[in-house]
Tab-separated table of C-alpha atoms in Angstrom:
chain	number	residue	atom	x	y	z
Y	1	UNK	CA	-27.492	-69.998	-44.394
Y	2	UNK	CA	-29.252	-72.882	-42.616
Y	3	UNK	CA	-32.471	-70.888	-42.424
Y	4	UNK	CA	-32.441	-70.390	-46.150
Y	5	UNK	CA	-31.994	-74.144	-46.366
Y	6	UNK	CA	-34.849	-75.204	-44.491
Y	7	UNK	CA	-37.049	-72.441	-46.591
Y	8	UNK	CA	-36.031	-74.751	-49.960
Y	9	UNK	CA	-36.682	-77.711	-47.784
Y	10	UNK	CA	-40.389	-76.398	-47.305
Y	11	UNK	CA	-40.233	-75.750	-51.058
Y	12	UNK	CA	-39.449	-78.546	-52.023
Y	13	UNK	CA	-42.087	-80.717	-49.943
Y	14	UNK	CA	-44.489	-78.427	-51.185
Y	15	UNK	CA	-43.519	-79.365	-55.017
Y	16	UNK	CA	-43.297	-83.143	-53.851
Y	17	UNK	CA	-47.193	-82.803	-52.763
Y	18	UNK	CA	-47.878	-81.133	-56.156
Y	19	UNK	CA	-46.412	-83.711	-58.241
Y	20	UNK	CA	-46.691	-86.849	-56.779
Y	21	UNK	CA	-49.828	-87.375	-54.918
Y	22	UNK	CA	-53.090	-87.972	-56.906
Y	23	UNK	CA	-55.669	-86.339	-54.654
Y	24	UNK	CA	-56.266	-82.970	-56.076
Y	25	UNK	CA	-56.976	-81.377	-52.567
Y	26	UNK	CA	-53.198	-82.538	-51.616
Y	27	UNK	CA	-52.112	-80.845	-54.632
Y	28	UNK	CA	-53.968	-78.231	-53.457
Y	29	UNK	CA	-52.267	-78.208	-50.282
Y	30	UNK	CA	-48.752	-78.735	-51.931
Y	31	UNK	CA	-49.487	-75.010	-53.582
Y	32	UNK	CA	-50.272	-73.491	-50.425
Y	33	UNK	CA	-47.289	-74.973	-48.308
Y	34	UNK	CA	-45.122	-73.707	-51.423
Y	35	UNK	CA	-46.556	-70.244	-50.940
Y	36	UNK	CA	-46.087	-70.408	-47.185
Y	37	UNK	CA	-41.919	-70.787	-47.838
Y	38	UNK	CA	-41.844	-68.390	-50.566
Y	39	UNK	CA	-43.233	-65.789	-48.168
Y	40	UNK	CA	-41.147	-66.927	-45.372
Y	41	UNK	CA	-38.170	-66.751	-47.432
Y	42	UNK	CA	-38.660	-62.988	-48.743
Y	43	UNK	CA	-39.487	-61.949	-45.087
Y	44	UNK	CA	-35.964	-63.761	-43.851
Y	45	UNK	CA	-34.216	-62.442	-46.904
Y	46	UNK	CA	-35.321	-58.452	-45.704
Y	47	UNK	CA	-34.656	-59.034	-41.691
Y	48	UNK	CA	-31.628	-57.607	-40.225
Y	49	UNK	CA	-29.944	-59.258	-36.727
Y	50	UNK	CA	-31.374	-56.959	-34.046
Y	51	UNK	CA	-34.105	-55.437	-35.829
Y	52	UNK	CA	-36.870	-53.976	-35.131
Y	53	UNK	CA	-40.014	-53.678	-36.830
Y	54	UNK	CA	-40.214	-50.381	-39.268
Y	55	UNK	CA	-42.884	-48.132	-37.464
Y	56	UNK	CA	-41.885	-44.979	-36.386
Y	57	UNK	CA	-42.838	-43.586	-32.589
Y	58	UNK	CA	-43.304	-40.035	-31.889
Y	59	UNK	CA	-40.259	-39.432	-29.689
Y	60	UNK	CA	-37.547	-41.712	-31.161
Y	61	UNK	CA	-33.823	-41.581	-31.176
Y	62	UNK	CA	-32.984	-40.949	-34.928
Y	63	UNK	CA	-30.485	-43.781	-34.657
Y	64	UNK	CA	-33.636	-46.159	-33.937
Y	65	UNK	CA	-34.258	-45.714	-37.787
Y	66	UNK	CA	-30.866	-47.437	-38.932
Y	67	UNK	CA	-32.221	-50.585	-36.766
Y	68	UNK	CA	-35.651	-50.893	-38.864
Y	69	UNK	CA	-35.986	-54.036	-40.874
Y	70	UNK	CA	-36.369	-54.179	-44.836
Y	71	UNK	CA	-40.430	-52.653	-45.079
Y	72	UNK	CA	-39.839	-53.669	-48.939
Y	73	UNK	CA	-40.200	-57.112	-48.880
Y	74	UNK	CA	-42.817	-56.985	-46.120
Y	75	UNK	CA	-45.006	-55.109	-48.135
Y	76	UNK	CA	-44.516	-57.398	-51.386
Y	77	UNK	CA	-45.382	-60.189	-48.849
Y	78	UNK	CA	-48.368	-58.517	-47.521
Y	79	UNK	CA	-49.802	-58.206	-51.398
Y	80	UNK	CA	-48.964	-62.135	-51.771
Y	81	UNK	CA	-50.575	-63.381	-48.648
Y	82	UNK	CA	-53.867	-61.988	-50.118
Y	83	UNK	CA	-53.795	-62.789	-54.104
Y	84	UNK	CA	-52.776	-66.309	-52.600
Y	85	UNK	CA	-56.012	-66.152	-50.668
Y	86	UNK	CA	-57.838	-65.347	-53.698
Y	87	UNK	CA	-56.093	-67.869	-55.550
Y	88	UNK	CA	-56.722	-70.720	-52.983
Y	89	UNK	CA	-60.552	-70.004	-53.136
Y	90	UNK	CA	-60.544	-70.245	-57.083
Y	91	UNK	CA	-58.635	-73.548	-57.163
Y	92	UNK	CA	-60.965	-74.963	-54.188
Y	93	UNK	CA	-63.695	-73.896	-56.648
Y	94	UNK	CA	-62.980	-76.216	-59.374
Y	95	UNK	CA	-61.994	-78.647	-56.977
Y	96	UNK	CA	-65.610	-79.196	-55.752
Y	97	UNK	CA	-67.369	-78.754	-59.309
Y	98	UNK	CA	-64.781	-81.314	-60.070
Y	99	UNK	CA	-66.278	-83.375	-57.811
Y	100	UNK	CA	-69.719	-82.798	-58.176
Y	101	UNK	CA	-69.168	-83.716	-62.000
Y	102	UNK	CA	-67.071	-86.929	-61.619
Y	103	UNK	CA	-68.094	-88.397	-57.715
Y	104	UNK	CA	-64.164	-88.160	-57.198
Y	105	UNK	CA	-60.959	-86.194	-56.114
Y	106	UNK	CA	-58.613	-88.913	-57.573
Y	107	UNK	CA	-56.602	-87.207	-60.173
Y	108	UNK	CA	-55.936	-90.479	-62.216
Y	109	UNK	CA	-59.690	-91.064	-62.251
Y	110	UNK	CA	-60.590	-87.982	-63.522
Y	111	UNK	CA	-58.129	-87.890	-66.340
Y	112	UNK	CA	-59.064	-91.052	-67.715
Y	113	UNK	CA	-62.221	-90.070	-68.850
Y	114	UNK	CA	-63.014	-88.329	-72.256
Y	115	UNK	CA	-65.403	-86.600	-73.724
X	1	UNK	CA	-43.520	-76.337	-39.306
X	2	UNK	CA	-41.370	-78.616	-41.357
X	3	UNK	CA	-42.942	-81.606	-39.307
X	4	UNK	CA	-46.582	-79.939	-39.737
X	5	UNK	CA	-46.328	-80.330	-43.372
X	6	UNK	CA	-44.768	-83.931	-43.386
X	7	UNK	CA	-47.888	-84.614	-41.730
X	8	UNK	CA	-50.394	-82.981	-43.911
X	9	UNK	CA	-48.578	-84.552	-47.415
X	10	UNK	CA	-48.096	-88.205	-45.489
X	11	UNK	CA	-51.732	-88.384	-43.865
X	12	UNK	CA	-54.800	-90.696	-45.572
X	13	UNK	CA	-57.242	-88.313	-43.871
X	14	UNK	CA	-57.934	-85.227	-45.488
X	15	UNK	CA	-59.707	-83.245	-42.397
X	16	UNK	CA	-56.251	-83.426	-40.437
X	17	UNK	CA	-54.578	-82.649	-43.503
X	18	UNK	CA	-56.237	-79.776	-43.957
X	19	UNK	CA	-55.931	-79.132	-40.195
X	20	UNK	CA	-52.489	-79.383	-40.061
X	21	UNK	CA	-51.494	-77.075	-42.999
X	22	UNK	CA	-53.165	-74.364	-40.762
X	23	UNK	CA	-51.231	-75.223	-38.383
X	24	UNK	CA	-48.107	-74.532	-40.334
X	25	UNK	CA	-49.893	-71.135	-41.647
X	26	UNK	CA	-50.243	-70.099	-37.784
X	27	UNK	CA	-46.421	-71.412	-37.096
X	28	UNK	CA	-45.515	-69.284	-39.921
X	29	UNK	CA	-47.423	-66.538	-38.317
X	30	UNK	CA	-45.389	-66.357	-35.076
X	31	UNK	CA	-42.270	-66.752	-37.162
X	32	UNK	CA	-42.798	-63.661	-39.296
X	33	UNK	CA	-43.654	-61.572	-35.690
X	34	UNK	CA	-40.018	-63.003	-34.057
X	35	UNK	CA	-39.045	-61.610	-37.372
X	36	UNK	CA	-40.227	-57.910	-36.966
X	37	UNK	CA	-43.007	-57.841	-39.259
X	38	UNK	CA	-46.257	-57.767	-37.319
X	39	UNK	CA	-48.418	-56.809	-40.536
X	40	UNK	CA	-47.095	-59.675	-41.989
X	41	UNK	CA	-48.045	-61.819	-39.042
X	42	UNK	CA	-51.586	-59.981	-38.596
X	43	UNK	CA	-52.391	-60.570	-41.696
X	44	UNK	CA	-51.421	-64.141	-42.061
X	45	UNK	CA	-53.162	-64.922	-38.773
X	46	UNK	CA	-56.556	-64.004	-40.934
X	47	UNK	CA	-55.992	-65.582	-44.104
X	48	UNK	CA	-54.956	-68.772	-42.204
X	49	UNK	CA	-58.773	-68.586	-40.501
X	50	UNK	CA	-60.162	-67.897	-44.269
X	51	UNK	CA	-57.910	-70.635	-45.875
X	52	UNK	CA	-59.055	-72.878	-42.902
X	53	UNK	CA	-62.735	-72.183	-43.938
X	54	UNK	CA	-62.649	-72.508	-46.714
X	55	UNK	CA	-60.811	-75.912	-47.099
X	56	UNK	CA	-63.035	-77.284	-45.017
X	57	UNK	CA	-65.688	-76.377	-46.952
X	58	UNK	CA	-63.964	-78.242	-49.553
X	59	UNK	CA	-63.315	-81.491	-47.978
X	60	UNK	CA	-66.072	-81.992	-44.749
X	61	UNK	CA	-68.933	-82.189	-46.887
X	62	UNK	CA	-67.494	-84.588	-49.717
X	63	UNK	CA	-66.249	-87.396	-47.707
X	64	UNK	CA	-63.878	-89.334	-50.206
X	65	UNK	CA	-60.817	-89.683	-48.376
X	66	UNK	CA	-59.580	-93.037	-49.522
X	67	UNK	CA	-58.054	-92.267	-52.772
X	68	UNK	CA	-54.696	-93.594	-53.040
X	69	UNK	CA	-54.452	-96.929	-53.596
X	70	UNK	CA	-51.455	-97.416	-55.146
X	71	UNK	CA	-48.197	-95.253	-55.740
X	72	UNK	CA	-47.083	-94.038	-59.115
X	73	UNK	CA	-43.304	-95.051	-59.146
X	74	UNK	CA	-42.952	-92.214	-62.225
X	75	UNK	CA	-44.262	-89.442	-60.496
X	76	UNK	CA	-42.083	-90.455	-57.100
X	77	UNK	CA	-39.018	-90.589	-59.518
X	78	UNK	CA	-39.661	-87.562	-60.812
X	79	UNK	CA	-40.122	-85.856	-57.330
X	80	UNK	CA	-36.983	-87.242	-56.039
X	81	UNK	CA	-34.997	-85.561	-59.378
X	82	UNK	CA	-36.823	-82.166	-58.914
X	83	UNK	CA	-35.853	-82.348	-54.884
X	84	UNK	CA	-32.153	-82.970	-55.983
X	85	UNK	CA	-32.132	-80.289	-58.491
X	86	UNK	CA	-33.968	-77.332	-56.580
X	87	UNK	CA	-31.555	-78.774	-53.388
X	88	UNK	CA	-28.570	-78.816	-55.807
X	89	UNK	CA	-29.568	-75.417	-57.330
X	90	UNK	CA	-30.471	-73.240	-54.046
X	91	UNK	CA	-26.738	-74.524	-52.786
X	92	UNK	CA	-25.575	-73.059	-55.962
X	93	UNK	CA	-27.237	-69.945	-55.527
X	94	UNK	CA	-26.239	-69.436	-51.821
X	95	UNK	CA	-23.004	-70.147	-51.571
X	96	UNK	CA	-22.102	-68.053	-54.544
X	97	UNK	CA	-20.889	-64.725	-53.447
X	98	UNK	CA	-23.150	-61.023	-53.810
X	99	UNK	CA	-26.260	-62.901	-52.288
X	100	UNK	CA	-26.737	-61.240	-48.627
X	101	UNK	CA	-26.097	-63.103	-45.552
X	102	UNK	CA	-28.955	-63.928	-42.992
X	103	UNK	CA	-29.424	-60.708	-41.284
X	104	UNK	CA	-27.635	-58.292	-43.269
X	105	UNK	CA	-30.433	-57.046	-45.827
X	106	UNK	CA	-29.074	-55.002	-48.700
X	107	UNK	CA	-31.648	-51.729	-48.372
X	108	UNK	CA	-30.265	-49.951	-50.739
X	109	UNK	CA	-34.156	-48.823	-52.058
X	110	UNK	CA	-35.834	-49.290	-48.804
X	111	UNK	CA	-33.036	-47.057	-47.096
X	112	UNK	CA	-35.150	-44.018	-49.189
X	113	UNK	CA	-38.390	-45.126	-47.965
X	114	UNK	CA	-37.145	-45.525	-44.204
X	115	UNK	CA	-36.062	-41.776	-44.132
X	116	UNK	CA	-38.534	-40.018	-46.191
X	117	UNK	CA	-41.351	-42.207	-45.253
X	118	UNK	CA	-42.777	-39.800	-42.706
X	119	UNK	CA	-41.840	-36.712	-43.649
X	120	UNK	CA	-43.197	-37.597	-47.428
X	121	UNK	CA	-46.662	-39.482	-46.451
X	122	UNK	CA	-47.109	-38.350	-43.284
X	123	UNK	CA	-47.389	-42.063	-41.782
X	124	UNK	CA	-45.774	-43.656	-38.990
X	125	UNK	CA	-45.649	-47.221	-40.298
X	126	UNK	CA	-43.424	-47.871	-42.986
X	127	UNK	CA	-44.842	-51.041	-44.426
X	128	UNK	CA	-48.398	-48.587	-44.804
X	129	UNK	CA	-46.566	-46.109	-46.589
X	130	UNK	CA	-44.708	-48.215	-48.891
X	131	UNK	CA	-48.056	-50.147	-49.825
X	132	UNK	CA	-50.711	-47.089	-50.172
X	133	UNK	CA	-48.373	-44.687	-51.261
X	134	UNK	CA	-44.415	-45.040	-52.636
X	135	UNK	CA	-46.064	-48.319	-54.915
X	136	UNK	CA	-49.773	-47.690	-55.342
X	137	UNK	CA	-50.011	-49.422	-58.603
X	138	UNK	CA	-48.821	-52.669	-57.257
X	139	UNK	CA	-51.512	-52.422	-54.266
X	140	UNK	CA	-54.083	-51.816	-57.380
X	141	UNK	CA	-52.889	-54.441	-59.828
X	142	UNK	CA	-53.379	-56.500	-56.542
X	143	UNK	CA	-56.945	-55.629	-56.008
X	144	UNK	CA	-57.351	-56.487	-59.687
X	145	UNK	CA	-55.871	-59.537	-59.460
X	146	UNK	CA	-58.141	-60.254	-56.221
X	147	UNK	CA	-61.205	-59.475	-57.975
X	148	UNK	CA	-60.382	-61.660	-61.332
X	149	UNK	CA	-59.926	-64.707	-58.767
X	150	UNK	CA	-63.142	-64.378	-56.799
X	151	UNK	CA	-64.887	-63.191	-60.043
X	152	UNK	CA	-63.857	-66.694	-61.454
X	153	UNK	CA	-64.684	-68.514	-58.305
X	154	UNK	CA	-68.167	-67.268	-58.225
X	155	UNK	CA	-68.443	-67.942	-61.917
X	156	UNK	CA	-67.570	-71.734	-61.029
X	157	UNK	CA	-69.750	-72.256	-58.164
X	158	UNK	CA	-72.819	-70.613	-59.110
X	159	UNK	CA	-75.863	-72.613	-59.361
X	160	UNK	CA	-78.240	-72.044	-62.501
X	161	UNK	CA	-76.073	-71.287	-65.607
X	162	UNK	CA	-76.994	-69.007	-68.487
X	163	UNK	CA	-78.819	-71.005	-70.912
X	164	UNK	CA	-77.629	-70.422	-74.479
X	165	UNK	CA	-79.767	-69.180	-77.364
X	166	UNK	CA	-82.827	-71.409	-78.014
X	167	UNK	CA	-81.765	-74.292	-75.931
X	168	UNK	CA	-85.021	-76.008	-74.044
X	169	UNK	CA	-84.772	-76.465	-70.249
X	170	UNK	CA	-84.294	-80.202	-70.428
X	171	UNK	CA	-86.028	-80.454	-67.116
């Protein structure tokens, strides 16, 4: 339970970066720390106590195979690590034409301006 | 980890912010291995080297770090009321009954995959199997996804746009 609880405590700093800070690379940074526990959380959700990882050896007891840890969620994990790569890159793209356009990565700044 | 990312929110400097979310990325990475899932930590251990890079890239060569000046009491109260609700919310959720405890997964799917896994695919790592073979379609909506984002990062960054229709070069 308390390792569940310190995955929503991650969360949550992660959501406190997005909201409150006005430097759009923090917010940035808020995203990614909020993907890190999500990840986390799925992996601790599918791990069982004594487990070991799920690949299978050529001469194994067949009992071995009851001790294997949840592959679901680790490969559901696997395909998030890499669109949240891909999303990372995209947001730190706009973040630099952002700044080549307006001289600035305050958010308050930027959204002041019209036109 | 916990303390890595106090540090990267709380710092003025955004290098050792930056620096410091990787660390929590390779902290997270020797967490998932002590959890049995040495894909998982492989591949974080290389995304955390491409987010690294490519943060960097972001921040080292635009040198604005002093931003925040002053604090916007709205957006802290806000914070502070999401932070009690998700808190108040995730208790909820926990301590109800039906949700699994920490090391008792349910497996009632992956149970399936664990025993026919090998003799169905013919591979000895689960996790492989599961990805390139029991749920294909997810590993190709993922390679979609993956190619919309870098398709619309390399859209952003480019250098000369298309001109439209007529327009003169105005240099």
């Amino acid at each position: 339970m308390t390792v569940y609880f310190l995955c929503i405590v991650l969360l949550t700093m992660g959501l406190y970066c997005l909201v409150a800070k006005k430097n759009i690379v923090k917010k940035v940074l808020g995203i990614v720390i909020m993907d890190y526990a999500v990840n986390l959380y799925l992996i601790i959700v599918g791990y069982k106590s004594g487990g070991v990882a799920p690949i299978i050896e050529p001469d194994m007891p067949a009992a071995t195979l009851e001790r294997f840890v949840d592959p679901l969620p680790q490969a559901m994990v696997l395909t998030s690590i890499v669109i949240g790569l891909g999303v990372l890159s995209l947001m730190v793209a706009m973040c630099i034409r952002l700044y080549e356009k307006h001289g600035t990565f305050d958010m308050s700044v930027i959204s002041k301006l019209r036109g | 980890m916990i303390v890595g990312s106090i540090v990267a929110i709380e710092t003025r400097n955004l290098l050792s912010a930056v620096i410091s979310v990787a660390a929590v990325g390779f902290a997270l990475s020797v967490a998932f291995l002590f959890l049995g899932a040495p894909d998982i930590a492989i591949t974080q251990l290389v995304v955390e080297v491409l987010v690294l890079i490519i943060l960097i890239r972001g921040t080292i060569l635009l040198d604005n770090t002093a931003v925040e000046s002053h604090r916007d009491t709205l957006a802290v109260v806000t914070s502070l009321i999401f932070f009690g609700l998700v808190l108040g919310f995730g208790a909820m959720i926990f301590g109800g009954r039906g949700f699994p405890e920490f090391g008792e997964p349910v497996m009632r799917v992956s149970r399936v995959y664990v025993h026919t896994g090998l003799p169905a695919t013919h591979c000895a790592n689960i996790v492989t199997s599961v990805i390139l073979d029991f749920r294909a379609y997810d590993t190709m909506g993922e390679a979609t996804v993956l190619f919309t984002s870098i398709l619309g990062a390399l859209a952003l960054l480019r250098r000369d746009g298309k001109k439209k229709e007529g327009e003169v070069v105005a240099a």
